[in-house]
mmCIF file with all atom_site columns, C-alpha atoms in Angstrom:
data_model
loop_
_atom_site.group_PDB
_atom_site.id
_atom_site.type_symbol
_atom_site.label_atom_id
_atom_site.label_alt_id
_atom_site.label_comp_id
_atom_site.label_asym_id
_atom_site.label_entity_id
_atom_site.label_seq_id
_atom_site.pdbx_PDB_ins_code
_atom_site.Cartn_x
_atom_site.Cartn_y
_atom_site.Cartn_z
_atom_site.occupancy
_atom_site.B_iso_or_equiv
_atom_site.pdbx_formal_charge
_atom_site.auth_seq_id
_atom_site.auth_comp_id
_atom_site.auth_asym_id
_atom_site.auth_atom_id
_atom_site.pdbx_PDB_model_num
ATOM 1   C CA . MET A 1 1   ? 46.062  -43.423 -7.389  1.00 41.00 ? 1312 MET A CA 1
ATOM 2   C CA . ALA A 1 2   ? 45.176  -41.278 -10.428 1.00 43.00 ? 1313 ALA A CA 1
ATOM 3   C CA . SER A 1 3   ? 43.261  -38.076 -9.760  1.00 46.00 ? 1314 SER A CA 1
ATOM 4   C CA . ARG A 1 4   ? 39.833  -37.664 -11.257 1.00 50.00 ? 1315 ARG A CA 1
ATOM 5   C CA . PRO A 1 5   ? 39.868  -35.478 -14.423 1.00 50.00 ? 1316 PRO A CA 1
ATOM 6   C CA . ARG A 1 6   ? 38.357  -32.025 -14.045 1.00 48.00 ? 1317 ARG A CA 1
ATOM 7   C CA . PRO A 1 7   ? 35.006  -31.602 -15.839 1.00 50.00 ? 1318 PRO A CA 1
ATOM 8   C CA . ALA A 1 8   ? 34.918  -29.664 -19.090 1.00 58.00 ? 1319 ALA A CA 1
ATOM 9   C CA . GLY A 1 9   ? 32.150  -28.072 -21.132 1.00 89.00 ? 1320 GLY A CA 1
ATOM 10  C CA . ARG A 1 10  ? 28.728  -27.476 -19.595 1.00 91.00 ? 1321 ARG A CA 1
ATOM 11  C CA . LEU A 1 11  ? 26.651  -29.320 -17.033 1.00 94.00 ? 1322 LEU A CA 1
ATOM 12  C CA . THR A 1 12  ? 22.870  -29.409 -16.866 1.00 94.00 ? 1323 THR A CA 1
ATOM 13  C CA . ARG A 1 13  ? 21.879  -27.904 -13.518 1.00 96.00 ? 1324 ARG A CA 1
ATOM 14  C CA . PHE A 1 14  ? 18.110  -27.309 -13.684 1.00 97.00 ? 1325 PHE A CA 1
ATOM 15  C CA . THR A 1 15  ? 15.336  -28.905 -15.727 1.00 97.00 ? 1326 THR A CA 1
ATOM 16  C CA . ARG A 1 16  ? 12.832  -26.863 -17.681 1.00 97.00 ? 1327 ARG A CA 1
ATOM 17  C CA . THR A 1 17  ? 10.225  -27.531 -14.997 1.00 97.00 ? 1328 THR A CA 1
ATOM 18  C CA . GLU A 1 18  ? 12.464  -26.152 -12.258 1.00 98.00 ? 1329 GLU A CA 1
ATOM 19  C CA . ARG A 1 19  ? 13.265  -23.062 -14.294 1.00 98.00 ? 1330 ARG A CA 1
ATOM 20  C CA . THR A 1 20  ? 9.613   -22.465 -15.171 1.00 98.00 ? 1331 THR A CA 1
ATOM 21  C CA . LEU A 1 21  ? 8.601   -22.747 -11.521 1.00 97.00 ? 1332 LEU A CA 1
ATOM 22  C CA . HIS A 1 22  ? 11.342  -20.304 -10.514 1.00 98.00 ? 1333 HIS A CA 1
ATOM 23  C CA . TRP A 1 23  ? 10.341  -17.656 -13.059 1.00 98.00 ? 1334 TRP A CA 1
ATOM 24  C CA . VAL A 1 24  ? 6.618   -18.041 -12.398 1.00 97.00 ? 1335 VAL A CA 1
ATOM 25  C CA . HIS A 1 25  ? 7.253   -17.400 -8.727  1.00 97.00 ? 1336 HIS A CA 1
ATOM 26  C CA . ALA A 1 26  ? 9.743   -14.579 -9.355  1.00 97.00 ? 1337 ALA A CA 1
ATOM 27  C CA . GLY A 1 27  ? 7.507   -12.725 -11.816 1.00 97.00 ? 1338 GLY A CA 1
ATOM 28  C CA . SER A 1 28  ? 4.439   -13.081 -9.633  1.00 97.00 ? 1339 SER A CA 1
ATOM 29  C CA . PHE A 1 29  ? 6.308   -11.974 -6.528  1.00 96.00 ? 1340 PHE A CA 1
ATOM 30  C CA . LEU A 1 30  ? 7.639   -8.836  -8.227  1.00 97.00 ? 1341 LEU A CA 1
ATOM 31  C CA . ALA A 1 31  ? 4.150   -7.941  -9.487  1.00 97.00 ? 1342 ALA A CA 1
ATOM 32  C CA . MET A 1 32  ? 2.616   -8.479  -6.045  1.00 96.00 ? 1343 MET A CA 1
ATOM 33  C CA . LEU A 1 33  ? 5.457   -6.564  -4.405  1.00 95.00 ? 1344 LEU A CA 1
ATOM 34  C CA . ALA A 1 34  ? 4.937   -3.572  -6.696  1.00 94.00 ? 1345 ALA A CA 1
ATOM 35  C CA . THR A 1 35  ? 1.182   -3.450  -6.183  1.00 94.00 ? 1346 THR A CA 1
ATOM 36  C CA . GLY A 1 36  ? 1.547   -4.163  -2.455  1.00 92.00 ? 1347 GLY A CA 1
ATOM 37  C CA . LEU A 1 37  ? 3.949   -1.259  -1.983  1.00 91.00 ? 1348 LEU A CA 1
ATOM 38  C CA . ILE A 1 38  ? 1.523   1.047   -3.763  1.00 90.00 ? 1349 ILE A CA 1
ATOM 39  C CA . LEU A 1 39  ? -1.202  -0.035  -1.341  1.00 89.00 ? 1350 LEU A CA 1
ATOM 40  C CA . TYR A 1 40  ? 1.092   0.221   1.691   1.00 87.00 ? 1351 TYR A CA 1
ATOM 41  C CA . LEU A 1 41  ? 2.937   3.518   1.063   1.00 84.00 ? 1352 LEU A CA 1
ATOM 42  C CA . PRO A 1 42  ? 0.705   6.636   1.119   1.00 79.00 ? 1353 PRO A CA 1
ATOM 43  C CA . ALA A 1 43  ? 2.961   8.566   -1.269  1.00 81.00 ? 1354 ALA A CA 1
ATOM 44  C CA . LEU A 1 44  ? 2.771   5.854   -3.930  1.00 81.00 ? 1355 LEU A CA 1
ATOM 45  C CA . SER A 1 45  ? -0.941  5.328   -3.312  1.00 79.00 ? 1356 SER A CA 1
ATOM 46  C CA . THR A 1 46  ? -1.578  9.049   -3.861  1.00 79.00 ? 1357 THR A CA 1
ATOM 47  C CA . LEU A 1 47  ? 0.631   9.105   -6.951  1.00 81.00 ? 1358 LEU A CA 1
ATOM 48  C CA . VAL A 1 48  ? -1.158  6.188   -8.613  1.00 81.00 ? 1359 VAL A CA 1
ATOM 49  C CA . SER A 1 49  ? -4.570  7.334   -7.276  1.00 80.00 ? 1360 SER A CA 1
ATOM 50  C CA . ARG A 1 50  ? -6.386  4.148   -8.378  1.00 84.00 ? 1361 ARG A CA 1
ATOM 51  C CA . ARG A 1 51  ? -6.258  2.154   -5.184  1.00 85.00 ? 1362 ARG A CA 1
ATOM 52  C CA . ASN A 1 52  ? -9.153  -0.188  -5.953  1.00 87.00 ? 1363 ASN A CA 1
ATOM 53  C CA . LEU A 1 53  ? -7.677  -1.128  -9.321  1.00 91.00 ? 1364 LEU A CA 1
ATOM 54  C CA . VAL A 1 54  ? -4.267  -1.773  -7.775  1.00 92.00 ? 1365 VAL A CA 1
ATOM 55  C CA . LYS A 1 55  ? -5.842  -3.895  -5.040  1.00 92.00 ? 1366 LYS A CA 1
ATOM 56  C CA . ASN A 1 56  ? -7.713  -5.976  -7.630  1.00 93.00 ? 1367 ASN A CA 1
ATOM 57  C CA . VAL A 1 57  ? -4.510  -6.473  -9.642  1.00 94.00 ? 1368 VAL A CA 1
ATOM 58  C CA . HIS A 1 58  ? -2.715  -7.547  -6.461  1.00 95.00 ? 1369 HIS A CA 1
ATOM 59  C CA . ILE A 1 59  ? -5.393  -10.123 -5.673  1.00 95.00 ? 1370 ILE A CA 1
ATOM 60  C CA . TRP A 1 60  ? -5.687  -11.509 -9.196  1.00 96.00 ? 1371 TRP A CA 1
ATOM 61  C CA . VAL A 1 61  ? -1.925  -11.829 -9.577  1.00 97.00 ? 1372 VAL A CA 1
ATOM 62  C CA . ALA A 1 62  ? -1.935  -13.861 -6.366  1.00 96.00 ? 1373 ALA A CA 1
ATOM 63  C CA . VAL A 1 63  ? -4.646  -16.130 -7.779  1.00 97.00 ? 1374 VAL A CA 1
ATOM 64  C CA . ALA A 1 64  ? -2.773  -16.456 -11.080 1.00 97.00 ? 1375 ALA A CA 1
ATOM 65  C CA . TRP A 1 65  ? 0.447   -17.283 -9.191  1.00 97.00 ? 1376 TRP A CA 1
ATOM 66  C CA . LEU A 1 66  ? -1.255  -20.098 -7.293  1.00 97.00 ? 1377 LEU A CA 1
ATOM 67  C CA . LEU A 1 67  ? -2.855  -21.558 -10.435 1.00 98.00 ? 1378 LEU A CA 1
ATOM 68  C CA . ALA A 1 68  ? 0.370   -21.289 -12.431 1.00 98.00 ? 1379 ALA A CA 1
ATOM 69  C CA . VAL A 1 69  ? 2.372   -23.056 -9.708  1.00 97.00 ? 1380 VAL A CA 1
ATOM 70  C CA . LEU A 1 70  ? -0.185  -25.854 -9.607  1.00 97.00 ? 1381 LEU A CA 1
ATOM 71  C CA . LEU A 1 71  ? -0.086  -26.226 -13.395 1.00 98.00 ? 1382 LEU A CA 1
ATOM 72  C CA . VAL A 1 72  ? 3.703   -26.407 -13.482 1.00 97.00 ? 1383 VAL A CA 1
ATOM 73  C CA . VAL A 1 73  ? 3.698   -29.055 -10.758 1.00 97.00 ? 1384 VAL A CA 1
ATOM 74  C CA . LEU A 1 74  ? 0.909   -31.088 -12.385 1.00 97.00 ? 1385 LEU A CA 1
ATOM 75  C CA . LEU A 1 75  ? 2.181   -30.883 -15.984 1.00 97.00 ? 1386 LEU A CA 1
ATOM 76  C CA . GLY A 1 76  ? 5.901   -30.722 -15.360 1.00 97.00 ? 1387 GLY A CA 1
ATOM 77  C CA . ASN A 1 77  ? 8.607   -33.047 -14.185 1.00 97.00 ? 1388 ASN A CA 1
ATOM 78  C CA . ARG A 1 78  ? 7.367   -33.904 -10.716 1.00 97.00 ? 1389 ARG A CA 1
ATOM 79  C CA . ARG A 1 79  ? 10.189  -36.355 -10.180 1.00 97.00 ? 1390 ARG A CA 1
ATOM 80  C CA . ALA A 1 80  ? 12.766  -33.595 -10.675 1.00 97.00 ? 1391 ALA A CA 1
ATOM 81  C CA . LEU A 1 81  ? 10.855  -31.340 -8.281  1.00 97.00 ? 1392 LEU A CA 1
ATOM 82  C CA . ARG A 1 82  ? 10.699  -34.070 -5.634  1.00 97.00 ? 1393 ARG A CA 1
ATOM 83  C CA . GLU A 1 83  ? 14.416  -34.759 -5.967  1.00 97.00 ? 1394 GLU A CA 1
ATOM 84  C CA . THR A 1 84  ? 15.226  -31.063 -5.733  1.00 97.00 ? 1395 THR A CA 1
ATOM 85  C CA . TRP A 1 85  ? 13.077  -30.640 -2.629  1.00 97.00 ? 1396 TRP A CA 1
ATOM 86  C CA . ARG A 1 86  ? 14.725  -33.652 -0.974  1.00 97.00 ? 1397 ARG A CA 1
ATOM 87  C CA . GLU A 1 87  ? 18.079  -32.058 -1.742  1.00 97.00 ? 1398 GLU A CA 1
ATOM 88  C CA . ILE A 1 88  ? 16.941  -28.710 -0.313  1.00 97.00 ? 1399 ILE A CA 1
ATOM 89  C CA . GLU A 1 89  ? 15.675  -30.145 2.957   1.00 96.00 ? 1400 GLU A CA 1
ATOM 90  C CA . THR A 1 90  ? 18.783  -32.269 3.478   1.00 95.00 ? 1401 THR A CA 1
ATOM 91  C CA . ILE A 1 91  ? 21.202  -30.148 5.501   1.00 95.00 ? 1402 ILE A CA 1
ATOM 92  C CA . ASP A 1 92  ? 24.291  -32.319 5.926   1.00 94.00 ? 1403 ASP A CA 1
ATOM 93  C CA . ARG A 1 93  ? 27.520  -31.867 7.888   1.00 95.00 ? 1404 ARG A CA 1
ATOM 94  C CA . ASP A 1 94  ? 29.210  -29.945 5.073   1.00 95.00 ? 1405 ASP A CA 1
ATOM 95  C CA . ASP A 1 95  ? 26.200  -27.633 4.825   1.00 95.00 ? 1406 ASP A CA 1
ATOM 96  C CA . ARG A 1 96  ? 26.330  -26.862 8.541   1.00 96.00 ? 1407 ARG A CA 1
ATOM 97  C CA . ARG A 1 97  ? 30.053  -26.164 8.308   1.00 96.00 ? 1408 ARG A CA 1
ATOM 98  C CA . TRP A 1 98  ? 29.469  -23.925 5.268   1.00 95.00 ? 1409 TRP A CA 1
ATOM 99  C CA . LEU A 1 99  ? 26.882  -21.917 7.202   1.00 94.00 ? 1410 LEU A CA 1
ATOM 100 C CA . ARG A 1 100 ? 29.468  -21.390 9.928   1.00 94.00 ? 1411 ARG A CA 1
ATOM 101 C CA . GLY A 1 101 ? 31.786  -19.831 7.357   1.00 93.00 ? 1412 GLY A CA 1
ATOM 102 C CA . ARG A 1 102 ? 33.993  -22.831 6.582   1.00 92.00 ? 1413 ARG A CA 1
ATOM 103 C CA . ARG A 1 103 ? 35.155  -23.482 3.021   1.00 90.00 ? 1414 ARG A CA 1
ATOM 104 C CA . VAL A 1 104 ? 33.828  -26.982 2.393   1.00 94.00 ? 1415 VAL A CA 1
ATOM 105 C CA . PRO A 1 105 ? 32.670  -28.745 -0.814  1.00 93.00 ? 1416 PRO A CA 1
ATOM 106 C CA . GLN A 1 106 ? 29.043  -28.169 -1.732  1.00 95.00 ? 1417 GLN A CA 1
ATOM 107 C CA . GLY A 1 107 ? 26.526  -30.044 -3.857  1.00 95.00 ? 1418 GLY A CA 1
ATOM 108 C CA . ARG A 1 108 ? 24.309  -28.724 -6.655  1.00 96.00 ? 1419 ARG A CA 1
ATOM 109 C CA . LEU A 1 109 ? 22.814  -26.262 -4.154  1.00 97.00 ? 1420 LEU A CA 1
ATOM 110 C CA . ASN A 1 110 ? 24.984  -24.788 -1.455  1.00 96.00 ? 1421 ASN A CA 1
ATOM 111 C CA . ALA A 1 111 ? 23.700  -24.391 2.094   1.00 96.00 ? 1422 ALA A CA 1
ATOM 112 C CA . GLY A 1 112 ? 22.818  -20.734 1.577   1.00 95.00 ? 1423 GLY A CA 1
ATOM 113 C CA . GLN A 1 113 ? 20.687  -21.578 -1.455  1.00 96.00 ? 1424 GLN A CA 1
ATOM 114 C CA . LYS A 1 114 ? 18.945  -24.328 0.507   1.00 97.00 ? 1425 LYS A CA 1
ATOM 115 C CA . VAL A 1 115 ? 18.101  -21.937 3.364   1.00 97.00 ? 1426 VAL A CA 1
ATOM 116 C CA . ASN A 1 116 ? 16.916  -19.324 0.851   1.00 96.00 ? 1427 ASN A CA 1
ATOM 117 C CA . ALA A 1 117 ? 14.643  -21.885 -0.850  1.00 97.00 ? 1428 ALA A CA 1
ATOM 118 C CA . ILE A 1 118 ? 13.174  -23.067 2.469   1.00 97.00 ? 1429 ILE A CA 1
ATOM 119 C CA . LEU A 1 119 ? 12.465  -19.488 3.562   1.00 96.00 ? 1430 LEU A CA 1
ATOM 120 C CA . THR A 1 120 ? 10.977  -18.651 0.163   1.00 96.00 ? 1431 THR A CA 1
ATOM 121 C CA . VAL A 1 121 ? 8.538   -21.565 0.360   1.00 96.00 ? 1432 VAL A CA 1
ATOM 122 C CA . ALA A 1 122 ? 7.642   -20.764 3.977   1.00 97.00 ? 1433 ALA A CA 1
ATOM 123 C CA . PHE A 1 123 ? 7.080   -17.086 3.173   1.00 97.00 ? 1434 PHE A CA 1
ATOM 124 C CA . ALA A 1 124 ? 4.964   -17.972 0.117   1.00 96.00 ? 1435 ALA A CA 1
ATOM 125 C CA . LEU A 1 125 ? 2.673   -20.174 2.218   1.00 96.00 ? 1436 LEU A CA 1
ATOM 126 C CA . LEU A 1 126 ? 2.361   -17.528 4.940   1.00 96.00 ? 1437 LEU A CA 1
ATOM 127 C CA . PHE A 1 127 ? 1.716   -14.826 2.316   1.00 96.00 ? 1438 PHE A CA 1
ATOM 128 C CA . ALA A 1 128 ? -1.062  -16.921 0.792   1.00 96.00 ? 1439 ALA A CA 1
ATOM 129 C CA . LEU A 1 129 ? -2.646  -17.703 4.160   1.00 95.00 ? 1440 LEU A CA 1
ATOM 130 C CA . SER A 1 130 ? -2.498  -14.181 5.579   1.00 95.00 ? 1441 SER A CA 1
ATOM 131 C CA . GLY A 1 131 ? -3.567  -12.650 2.259   1.00 94.00 ? 1442 GLY A CA 1
ATOM 132 C CA . PHE A 1 132 ? -6.557  -14.975 2.077   1.00 94.00 ? 1443 PHE A CA 1
ATOM 133 C CA . PHE A 1 133 ? -7.737  -13.946 5.544   1.00 94.00 ? 1444 PHE A CA 1
ATOM 134 C CA . LEU A 1 134 ? -7.207  -10.259 4.732   1.00 93.00 ? 1445 LEU A CA 1
ATOM 135 C CA . TRP A 1 135 ? -9.353  -10.677 1.625   1.00 93.00 ? 1446 TRP A CA 1
ATOM 136 C CA . LEU A 1 136 ? -11.979 -12.726 3.472   1.00 92.00 ? 1447 LEU A CA 1
ATOM 137 C CA . GLY A 1 137 ? -11.993 -10.377 6.455   1.00 90.00 ? 1448 GLY A CA 1
ATOM 138 C CA . GLU A 1 138 ? -12.939 -7.447  4.245   1.00 87.00 ? 1449 GLU A CA 1
ATOM 139 C CA . ARG A 1 139 ? -16.044 -9.359  3.178   1.00 84.00 ? 1450 ARG A CA 1
ATOM 140 C CA . ASP A 1 140 ? -16.934 -10.936 6.522   1.00 82.00 ? 1451 ASP A CA 1
ATOM 141 C CA . HIS A 1 141 ? -15.593 -9.287  9.680   1.00 81.00 ? 1452 HIS A CA 1
ATOM 142 C CA . ARG A 1 142 ? -15.838 -12.569 11.561  1.00 81.00 ? 1453 ARG A CA 1
ATOM 143 C CA . PHE A 1 143 ? -12.677 -13.610 9.724   1.00 79.00 ? 1454 PHE A CA 1
ATOM 144 C CA . LEU A 1 144 ? -10.846 -10.337 10.352  1.00 80.00 ? 1455 LEU A CA 1
ATOM 145 C CA . LEU A 1 145 ? -8.102  -11.760 12.579  1.00 85.00 ? 1456 LEU A CA 1
ATOM 146 C CA . ALA A 1 146 ? -5.978  -9.447  14.706  1.00 86.00 ? 1457 ALA A CA 1
ATOM 147 C CA . GLY A 1 147 ? -2.394  -9.210  13.517  1.00 89.00 ? 1458 GLY A CA 1
ATOM 148 C CA . THR A 1 148 ? -2.994  -10.648 10.039  1.00 93.00 ? 1459 THR A CA 1
ATOM 149 C CA . GLY A 1 149 ? -2.050  -7.385  8.344   1.00 91.00 ? 1460 GLY A CA 1
ATOM 150 C CA . THR A 1 150 ? 1.059   -7.075  10.510  1.00 93.00 ? 1461 THR A CA 1
ATOM 151 C CA . VAL A 1 151 ? 2.154   -10.587 9.532   1.00 94.00 ? 1462 VAL A CA 1
ATOM 152 C CA . HIS A 1 152 ? 1.589   -9.806  5.837   1.00 95.00 ? 1463 HIS A CA 1
ATOM 153 C CA . ASP A 1 153 ? 3.583   -6.557  6.091   1.00 93.00 ? 1464 ASP A CA 1
ATOM 154 C CA . ALA A 1 154 ? 6.416   -8.172  8.065   1.00 95.00 ? 1465 ALA A CA 1
ATOM 155 C CA . LEU A 1 155 ? 6.691   -10.936 5.470   1.00 95.00 ? 1466 LEU A CA 1
ATOM 156 C CA . THR A 1 156 ? 7.002   -8.264  2.773   1.00 94.00 ? 1467 THR A CA 1
ATOM 157 C CA . PHE A 1 157 ? 9.975   -6.598  4.454   1.00 93.00 ? 1468 PHE A CA 1
ATOM 158 C CA . LEU A 1 158 ? 11.676  -9.921  5.155   1.00 95.00 ? 1469 LEU A CA 1
ATOM 159 C CA . SER A 1 159 ? 11.108  -11.033 1.549   1.00 96.00 ? 1470 SER A CA 1
ATOM 160 C CA . VAL A 1 160 ? 12.570  -7.790  0.206   1.00 95.00 ? 1471 VAL A CA 1
ATOM 161 C CA . GLY A 1 161 ? 15.707  -8.492  2.238   1.00 95.00 ? 1472 GLY A CA 1
ATOM 162 C CA . LEU A 1 162 ? 15.974  -11.970 0.725   1.00 95.00 ? 1473 LEU A CA 1
ATOM 163 C CA . LEU A 1 163 ? 15.325  -10.561 -2.741  1.00 95.00 ? 1474 LEU A CA 1
ATOM 164 C CA . VAL A 1 164 ? 18.067  -7.924  -2.468  1.00 96.00 ? 1475 VAL A CA 1
ATOM 165 C CA . GLY A 1 165 ? 20.603  -10.534 -1.395  1.00 95.00 ? 1476 GLY A CA 1
ATOM 166 C CA . HIS A 1 166 ? 19.469  -12.934 -4.107  1.00 95.00 ? 1477 HIS A CA 1
ATOM 167 C CA . LEU A 1 167 ? 19.712  -10.272 -6.835  1.00 95.00 ? 1478 LEU A CA 1
ATOM 168 C CA . TYR A 1 168 ? 23.134  -9.156  -5.644  1.00 96.00 ? 1479 TYR A CA 1
ATOM 169 C CA . LEU A 1 169 ? 24.523  -12.689 -5.851  1.00 94.00 ? 1480 LEU A CA 1
ATOM 170 C CA . ALA A 1 170 ? 22.757  -13.452 -9.154  1.00 94.00 ? 1481 ALA A CA 1
ATOM 171 C CA . LEU A 1 171 ? 23.510  -10.205 -10.998 1.00 95.00 ? 1482 LEU A CA 1
ATOM 172 C CA . ILE A 1 172 ? 26.448  -8.399  -9.388  1.00 96.00 ? 1483 ILE A CA 1
ATOM 173 C CA . HIS A 1 173 ? 28.808  -10.584 -7.360  1.00 95.00 ? 1484 HIS A CA 1
ATOM 174 C CA . PRO A 1 174 ? 31.479  -11.722 -9.846  1.00 93.00 ? 1485 PRO A CA 1
ATOM 175 C CA . SER A 1 175 ? 31.997  -15.225 -8.456  1.00 92.00 ? 1486 SER A CA 1
ATOM 176 C CA . THR A 1 176 ? 28.308  -16.186 -8.257  1.00 94.00 ? 1487 THR A CA 1
ATOM 177 C CA . ARG A 1 177 ? 26.509  -14.361 -11.060 1.00 94.00 ? 1488 ARG A CA 1
ATOM 178 C CA . HIS A 1 178 ? 27.320  -17.146 -13.532 1.00 95.00 ? 1489 HIS A CA 1
ATOM 179 C CA . ALA A 1 179 ? 24.743  -19.208 -11.602 1.00 95.00 ? 1490 ALA A CA 1
ATOM 180 C CA . LEU A 1 180 ? 22.010  -17.186 -13.330 1.00 95.00 ? 1491 LEU A CA 1
ATOM 181 C CA . ARG A 1 181 ? 22.760  -19.110 -16.531 1.00 95.00 ? 1492 ARG A CA 1
ATOM 182 C CA . GLY A 1 182 ? 21.606  -22.271 -14.832 1.00 96.00 ? 1493 GLY A CA 1
ATOM 183 C CA . MET A 1 183 ? 18.210  -20.698 -14.257 1.00 96.00 ? 1494 MET A CA 1
ATOM 184 C CA . THR A 1 184 ? 17.938  -19.230 -17.778 1.00 96.00 ? 1495 THR A CA 1
ATOM 185 C CA . THR A 1 185 ? 19.501  -21.869 -20.040 1.00 96.00 ? 1496 THR A CA 1
ATOM 186 C CA . GLY A 1 186 ? 19.506  -24.819 -17.637 1.00 96.00 ? 1497 GLY A CA 1
ATOM 187 C CA . ALA A 1 187 ? 23.274  -25.360 -17.849 1.00 95.00 ? 1498 ALA A CA 1
ATOM 188 C CA . VAL A 1 188 ? 26.398  -23.877 -16.268 1.00 96.00 ? 1499 VAL A CA 1
ATOM 189 C CA . ASP A 1 189 ? 30.074  -23.926 -17.116 1.00 95.00 ? 1500 ASP A CA 1
ATOM 190 C CA . ALA A 1 190 ? 31.632  -27.108 -15.748 1.00 94.00 ? 1501 ALA A CA 1
ATOM 191 C CA . GLY A 1 191 ? 34.728  -25.306 -14.539 1.00 93.00 ? 1502 GLY A CA 1
ATOM 192 C CA . TRP A 1 192 ? 32.601  -22.867 -12.529 1.00 96.00 ? 1503 TRP A CA 1
ATOM 193 C CA . ALA A 1 193 ? 30.610  -25.780 -11.108 1.00 95.00 ? 1504 ALA A CA 1
ATOM 194 C CA . GLU A 1 194 ? 33.844  -27.519 -10.089 1.00 94.00 ? 1505 GLU A CA 1
ATOM 195 C CA . ARG A 1 195 ? 34.950  -24.423 -8.159  1.00 94.00 ? 1506 ARG A CA 1
ATOM 196 C CA . HIS A 1 196 ? 31.636  -23.645 -6.445  1.00 94.00 ? 1507 HIS A CA 1
ATOM 197 C CA . HIS A 1 197 ? 29.742  -26.965 -6.309  1.00 95.00 ? 1508 HIS A CA 1
ATOM 198 C CA . PRO A 1 198 ? 32.464  -29.640 -6.558  1.00 94.00 ? 1509 PRO A CA 1
ATOM 199 C CA . LYS A 1 199 ? 30.496  -32.519 -5.023  1.00 94.00 ? 1510 LYS A CA 1
ATOM 200 C CA . TRP A 1 200 ? 27.778  -32.108 -7.649  1.00 95.00 ? 1511 TRP A CA 1
ATOM 201 C CA . ALA A 1 201 ? 30.140  -31.324 -10.547 1.00 92.00 ? 1512 ALA A CA 1
ATOM 202 C CA . ARG A 1 202 ? 32.203  -34.450 -10.025 1.00 88.00 ? 1513 ARG A CA 1
ATOM 203 C CA . ALA A 1 203 ? 29.107  -36.620 -9.846  1.00 84.00 ? 1514 ALA A CA 1
ATOM 204 C CA . ALA A 1 204 ? 27.529  -35.004 -12.904 1.00 76.00 ? 1515 ALA A CA 1
ATOM 205 C CA . VAL A 1 205 ? 30.610  -34.902 -15.131 1.00 62.00 ? 1516 VAL A CA 1
ATOM 206 C CA . ASP A 1 206 ? 29.322  -37.717 -17.346 1.00 49.00 ? 1517 ASP A CA 1
ATOM 207 C CA . GLU A 1 207 ? 25.732  -36.424 -17.548 1.00 51.00 ? 1518 GLU A CA 1
ATOM 208 C CA . PRO A 1 208 ? 24.967  -35.301 -21.126 1.00 49.00 ? 1519 PRO A CA 1
ATOM 209 C CA . LEU A 1 209 ? 23.436  -31.908 -21.837 1.00 45.00 ? 1520 LEU A CA 1
ATOM 210 C CA . ASP A 1 210 ? 20.140  -31.984 -23.717 1.00 47.00 ? 1521 ASP A CA 1
ATOM 211 C CA . PRO A 1 211 ? 19.581  -28.454 -25.040 1.00 46.00 ? 1522 PRO A CA 1
ATOM 212 C CA . ASN A 1 212 ? 16.478  -29.561 -26.971 1.00 43.00 ? 1523 ASN A CA 1
ATOM 213 C CA . GLU A 1 213 ? 14.388  -30.788 -24.052 1.00 42.00 ? 1524 GLU A CA 1
ATOM 214 C CA . PRO A 1 214 ? 11.029  -31.056 -25.809 1.00 35.00 ? 1525 PRO A CA 1
ATOM 215 C CA . ARG A 1 215 ? 8.618   -30.772 -22.859 1.00 34.00 ? 1526 ARG A CA 1
ATOM 216 C CA . LEU A 1 216 ? 8.426   -29.735 -19.238 1.00 36.00 ? 1527 LEU A CA 1
ATOM 217 C CA . ARG A 1 217 ? 9.395   -33.288 -18.361 1.00 33.00 ? 1528 ARG A CA 1
#
């Protein structure tokens, strides 16, 4: 039986909608992290010395993040987002083996990326909920719930840990940093995809690349 030819060229990995959603979330998170650290750390708060302004920026960036995410979902390729989320929440046998340290074929997203995406969504929802009650509690003490600030702070430290690992793999680690191209240009080298995501690469080998995608769809 003849072996399947190895893919050549480039493969489309993420649509424009997926990339836009990623960068909206990443940019907003970094802005909220910077302003949040200024509010949390006394040394930075003293250095900046404009606490109220920083707090207002923190809040308005959060509002802008929520509105931008909604706009991307409403105006973008919702079908692609649904398919990606179904892929993320499907942890199959190979994914479980990969998480146990076994070298097994992976799809478009490996098990680590799926877990990272699930945690990112969960943290974002908890950030929004706890942040809302912190904001509301300052205006009406009836809504000042015990432990809300602790939850918000704990989420920050956990998110920083995820961010450091994500940046290391995306920018530094030699075998994985090529993946960043998929989130900037939408496409990755087919040979790299065959080595790291063979189940997806072999299925997508005949999918044409459309570098001139005209809309978010």
